[in-house]
PDB file of C-alpha atoms in Angstrom:
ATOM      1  CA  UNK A 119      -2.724 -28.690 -28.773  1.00 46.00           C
ATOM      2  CA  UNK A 120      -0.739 -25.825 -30.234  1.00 50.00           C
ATOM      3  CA  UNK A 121       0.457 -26.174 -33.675  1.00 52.00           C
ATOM      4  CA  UNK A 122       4.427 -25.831 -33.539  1.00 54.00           C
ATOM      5  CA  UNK A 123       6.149 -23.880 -35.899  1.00 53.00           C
ATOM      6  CA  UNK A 124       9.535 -24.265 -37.381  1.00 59.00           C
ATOM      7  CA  UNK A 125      10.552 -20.205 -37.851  1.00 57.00           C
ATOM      8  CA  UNK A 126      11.404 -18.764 -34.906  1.00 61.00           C
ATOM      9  CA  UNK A 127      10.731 -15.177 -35.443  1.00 60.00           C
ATOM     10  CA  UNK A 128       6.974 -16.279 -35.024  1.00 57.00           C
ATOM     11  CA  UNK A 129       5.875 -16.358 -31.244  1.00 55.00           C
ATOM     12  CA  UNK A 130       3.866 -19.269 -30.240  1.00 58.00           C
ATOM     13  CA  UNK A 131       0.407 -18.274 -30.163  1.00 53.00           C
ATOM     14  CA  UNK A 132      -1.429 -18.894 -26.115  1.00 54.00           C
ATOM     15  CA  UNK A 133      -3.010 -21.915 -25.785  1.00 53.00           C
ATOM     16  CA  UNK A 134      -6.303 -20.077 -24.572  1.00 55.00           C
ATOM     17  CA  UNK A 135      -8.916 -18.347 -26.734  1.00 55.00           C
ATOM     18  CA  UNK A 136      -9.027 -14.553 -26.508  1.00 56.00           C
ATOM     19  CA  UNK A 137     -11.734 -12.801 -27.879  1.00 56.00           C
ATOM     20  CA  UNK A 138     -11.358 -10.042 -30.362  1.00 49.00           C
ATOM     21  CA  UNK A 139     -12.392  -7.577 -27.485  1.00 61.00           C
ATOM     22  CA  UNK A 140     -10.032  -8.293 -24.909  1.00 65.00           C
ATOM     23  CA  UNK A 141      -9.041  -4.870 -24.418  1.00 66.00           C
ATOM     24  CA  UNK A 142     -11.575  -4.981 -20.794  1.00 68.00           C
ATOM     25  CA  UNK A 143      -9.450  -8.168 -19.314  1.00 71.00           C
ATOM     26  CA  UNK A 144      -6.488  -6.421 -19.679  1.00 73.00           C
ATOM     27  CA  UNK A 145      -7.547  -2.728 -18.632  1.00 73.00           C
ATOM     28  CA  UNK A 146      -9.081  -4.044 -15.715  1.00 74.00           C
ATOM     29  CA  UNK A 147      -5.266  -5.787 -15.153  1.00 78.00           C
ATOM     30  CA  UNK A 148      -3.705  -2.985 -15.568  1.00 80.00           C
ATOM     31  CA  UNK A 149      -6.102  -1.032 -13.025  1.00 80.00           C
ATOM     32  CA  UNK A 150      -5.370  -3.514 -10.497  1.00 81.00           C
ATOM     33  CA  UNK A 151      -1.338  -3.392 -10.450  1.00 87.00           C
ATOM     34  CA  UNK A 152      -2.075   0.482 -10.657  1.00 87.00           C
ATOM     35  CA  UNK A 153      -4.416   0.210  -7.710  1.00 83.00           C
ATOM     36  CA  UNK A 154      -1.670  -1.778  -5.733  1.00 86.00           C
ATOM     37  CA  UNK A 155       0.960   0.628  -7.013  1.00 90.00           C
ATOM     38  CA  UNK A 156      -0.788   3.700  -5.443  1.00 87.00           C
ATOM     39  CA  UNK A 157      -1.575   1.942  -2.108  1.00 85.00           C
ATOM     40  CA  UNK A 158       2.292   1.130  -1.533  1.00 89.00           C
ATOM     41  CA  UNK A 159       3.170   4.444  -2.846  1.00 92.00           C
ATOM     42  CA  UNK A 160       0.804   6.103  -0.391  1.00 89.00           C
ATOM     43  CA  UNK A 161       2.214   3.792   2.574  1.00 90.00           C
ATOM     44  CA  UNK A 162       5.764   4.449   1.517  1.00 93.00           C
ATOM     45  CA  UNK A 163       4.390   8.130   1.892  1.00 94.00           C
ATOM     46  CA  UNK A 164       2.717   7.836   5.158  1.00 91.00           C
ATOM     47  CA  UNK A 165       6.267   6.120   6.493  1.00 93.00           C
ATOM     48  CA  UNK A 166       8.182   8.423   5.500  1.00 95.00           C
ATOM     49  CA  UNK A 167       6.638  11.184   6.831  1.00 95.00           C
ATOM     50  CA  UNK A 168       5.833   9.464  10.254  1.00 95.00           C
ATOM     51  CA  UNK A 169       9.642   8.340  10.691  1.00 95.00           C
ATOM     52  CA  UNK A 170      10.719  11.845  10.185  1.00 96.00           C
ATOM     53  CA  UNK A 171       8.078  12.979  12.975  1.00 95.00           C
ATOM     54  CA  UNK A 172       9.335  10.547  15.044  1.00 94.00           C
ATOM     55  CA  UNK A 173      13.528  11.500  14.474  1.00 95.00           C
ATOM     56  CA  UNK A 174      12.597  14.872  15.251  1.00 96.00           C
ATOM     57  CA  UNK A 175      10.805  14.042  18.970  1.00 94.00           C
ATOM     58  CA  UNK A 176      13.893  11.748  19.081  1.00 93.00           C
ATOM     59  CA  UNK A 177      16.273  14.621  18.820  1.00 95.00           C
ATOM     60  CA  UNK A 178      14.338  17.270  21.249  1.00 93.00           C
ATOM     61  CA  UNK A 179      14.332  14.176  23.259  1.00 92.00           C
ATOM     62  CA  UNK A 180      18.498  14.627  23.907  1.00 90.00           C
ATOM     63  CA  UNK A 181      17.615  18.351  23.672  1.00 91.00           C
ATOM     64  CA  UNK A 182      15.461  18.483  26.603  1.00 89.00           C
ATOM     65  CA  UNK A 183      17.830  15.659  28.737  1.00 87.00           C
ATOM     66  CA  UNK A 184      20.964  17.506  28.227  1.00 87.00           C
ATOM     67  CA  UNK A 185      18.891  21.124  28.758  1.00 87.00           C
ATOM     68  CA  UNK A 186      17.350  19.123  32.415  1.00 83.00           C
ATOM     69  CA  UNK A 187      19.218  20.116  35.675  1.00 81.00           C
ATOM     70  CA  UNK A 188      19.066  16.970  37.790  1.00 81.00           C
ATOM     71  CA  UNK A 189      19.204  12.838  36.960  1.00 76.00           C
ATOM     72  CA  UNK A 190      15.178  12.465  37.810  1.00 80.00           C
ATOM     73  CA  UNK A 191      14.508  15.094  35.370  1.00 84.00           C
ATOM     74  CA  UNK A 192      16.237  13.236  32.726  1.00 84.00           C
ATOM     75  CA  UNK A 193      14.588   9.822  33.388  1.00 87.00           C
ATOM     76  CA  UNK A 194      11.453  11.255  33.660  1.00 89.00           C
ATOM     77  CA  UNK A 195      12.064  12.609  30.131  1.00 90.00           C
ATOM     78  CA  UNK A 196      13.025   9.558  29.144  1.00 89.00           C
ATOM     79  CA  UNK A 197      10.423   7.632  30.244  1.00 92.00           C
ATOM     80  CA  UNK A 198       7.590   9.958  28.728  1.00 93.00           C
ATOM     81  CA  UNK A 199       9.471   9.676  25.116  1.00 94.00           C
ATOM     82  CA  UNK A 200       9.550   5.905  25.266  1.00 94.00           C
ATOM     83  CA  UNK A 201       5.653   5.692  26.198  1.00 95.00           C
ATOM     84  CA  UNK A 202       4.636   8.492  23.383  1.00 94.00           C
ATOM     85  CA  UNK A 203       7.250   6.415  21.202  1.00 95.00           C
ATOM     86  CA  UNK A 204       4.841   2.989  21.541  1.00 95.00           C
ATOM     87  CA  UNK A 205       1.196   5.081  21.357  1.00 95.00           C
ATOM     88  CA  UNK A 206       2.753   6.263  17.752  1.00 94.00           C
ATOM     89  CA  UNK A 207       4.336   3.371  16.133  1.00 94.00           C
ATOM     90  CA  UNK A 208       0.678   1.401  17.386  1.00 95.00           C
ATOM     91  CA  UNK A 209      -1.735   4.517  16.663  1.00 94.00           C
ATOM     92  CA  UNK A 210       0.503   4.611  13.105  1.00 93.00           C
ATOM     93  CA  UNK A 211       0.264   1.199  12.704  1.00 93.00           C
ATOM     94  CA  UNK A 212      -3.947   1.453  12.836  1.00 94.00           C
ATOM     95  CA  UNK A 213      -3.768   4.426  10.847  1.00 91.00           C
ATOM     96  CA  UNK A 214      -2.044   2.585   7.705  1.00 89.00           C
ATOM     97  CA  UNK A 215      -4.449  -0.430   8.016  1.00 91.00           C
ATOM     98  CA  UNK A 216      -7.066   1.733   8.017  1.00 91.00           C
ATOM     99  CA  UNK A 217      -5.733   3.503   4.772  1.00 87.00           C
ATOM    100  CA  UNK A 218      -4.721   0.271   3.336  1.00 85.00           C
ATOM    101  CA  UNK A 219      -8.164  -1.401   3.899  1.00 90.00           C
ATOM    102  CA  UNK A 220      -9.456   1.626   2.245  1.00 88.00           C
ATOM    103  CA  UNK A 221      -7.844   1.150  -0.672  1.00 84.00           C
ATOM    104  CA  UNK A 222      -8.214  -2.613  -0.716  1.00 84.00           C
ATOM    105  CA  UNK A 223     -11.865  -1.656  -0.536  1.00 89.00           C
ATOM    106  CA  UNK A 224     -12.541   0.874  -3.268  1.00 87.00           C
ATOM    107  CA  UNK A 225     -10.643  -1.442  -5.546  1.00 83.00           C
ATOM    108  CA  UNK A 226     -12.388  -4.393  -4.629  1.00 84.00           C
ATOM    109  CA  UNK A 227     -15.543  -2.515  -5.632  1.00 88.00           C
ATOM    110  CA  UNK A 228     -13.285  -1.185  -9.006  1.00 83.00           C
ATOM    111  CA  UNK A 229     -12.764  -5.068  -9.543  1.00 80.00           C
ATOM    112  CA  UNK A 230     -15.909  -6.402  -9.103  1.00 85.00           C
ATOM    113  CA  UNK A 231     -17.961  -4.046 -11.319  1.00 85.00           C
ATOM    114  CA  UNK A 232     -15.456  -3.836 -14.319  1.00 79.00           C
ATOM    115  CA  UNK A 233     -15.737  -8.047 -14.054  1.00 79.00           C
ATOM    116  CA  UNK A 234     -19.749  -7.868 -13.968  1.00 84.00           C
ATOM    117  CA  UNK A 235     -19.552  -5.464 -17.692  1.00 81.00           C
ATOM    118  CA  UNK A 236     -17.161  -8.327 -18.703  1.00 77.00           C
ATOM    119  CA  UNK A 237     -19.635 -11.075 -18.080  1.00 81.00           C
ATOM    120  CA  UNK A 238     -21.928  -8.689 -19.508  1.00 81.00           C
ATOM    121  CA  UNK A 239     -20.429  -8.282 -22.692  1.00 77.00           C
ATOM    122  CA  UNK A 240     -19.430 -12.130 -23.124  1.00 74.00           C
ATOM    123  CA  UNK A 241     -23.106 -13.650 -22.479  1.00 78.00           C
ATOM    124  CA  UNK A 242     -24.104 -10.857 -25.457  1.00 79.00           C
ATOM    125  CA  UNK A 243     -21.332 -12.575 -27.174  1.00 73.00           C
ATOM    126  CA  UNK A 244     -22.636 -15.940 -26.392  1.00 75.00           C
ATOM    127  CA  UNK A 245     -26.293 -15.396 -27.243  1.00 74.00           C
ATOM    128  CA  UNK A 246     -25.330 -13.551 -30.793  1.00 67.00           C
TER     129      UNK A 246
END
């Protein structure tokens, strides 16, 4: 149990032991949030720029409809911009999982091998 203190400028101490080197558990933290930080920076990125692709085919969309001479011209258009429209958003969509798996990936691997030097370095612990 913890040992409760009466001043209150002291903060209670965690009820788990930390070892004098616990400067790995809490790099390899910090790498993680960083890791997840990048890969919804990067998607935010990839977003972004795919939106503005797509308000720009939107606009030469009523560009080319206004510019067309007769009604079938127009649907025709029309028709062509709403099938492009769902191959992006659904070759966009595979694009970002495939980025985002990527990522999940090489910091799986990131994880994995900074946790197998920490097991290393706590069995040395152990056995000294």
């Amino acid at each position: 149990m913890l040992d409760k203190t009466t001043d209150p400028l002291i903060p209670p101490l965690p009820w788990w032991p930390i070892g004098v080197d616990a400067r790995l558990p809490l790099l390899s933290a910090g790498r993680l949030q960083a890791a997840i930080l990048q890969t919804l920076l990067r998607q935010q990125i990839e977003i972004s720029a795919f939106m503005q692709r797509r308000a720009n085919q939107h606009l030469q969309l009523w560009e080319d409809v206004l510019a067309s001479d007769y009604a079938r011209d127009g649907f025709d258009l029309y028709c062509r911009f709403w099938r492009d429209t769902f191959l992006d958003y659904s070759e966009e969509a595979d694009r970002l999982a495939r980025i985002a798996t990527l990522l999940a990936a090489r910091t799986a691997r990131s994880v994995c091998k900074e946790q197998e030097i920490l097991t290393d370095e706590v069995a040395t612990q152990m056995v000294m």
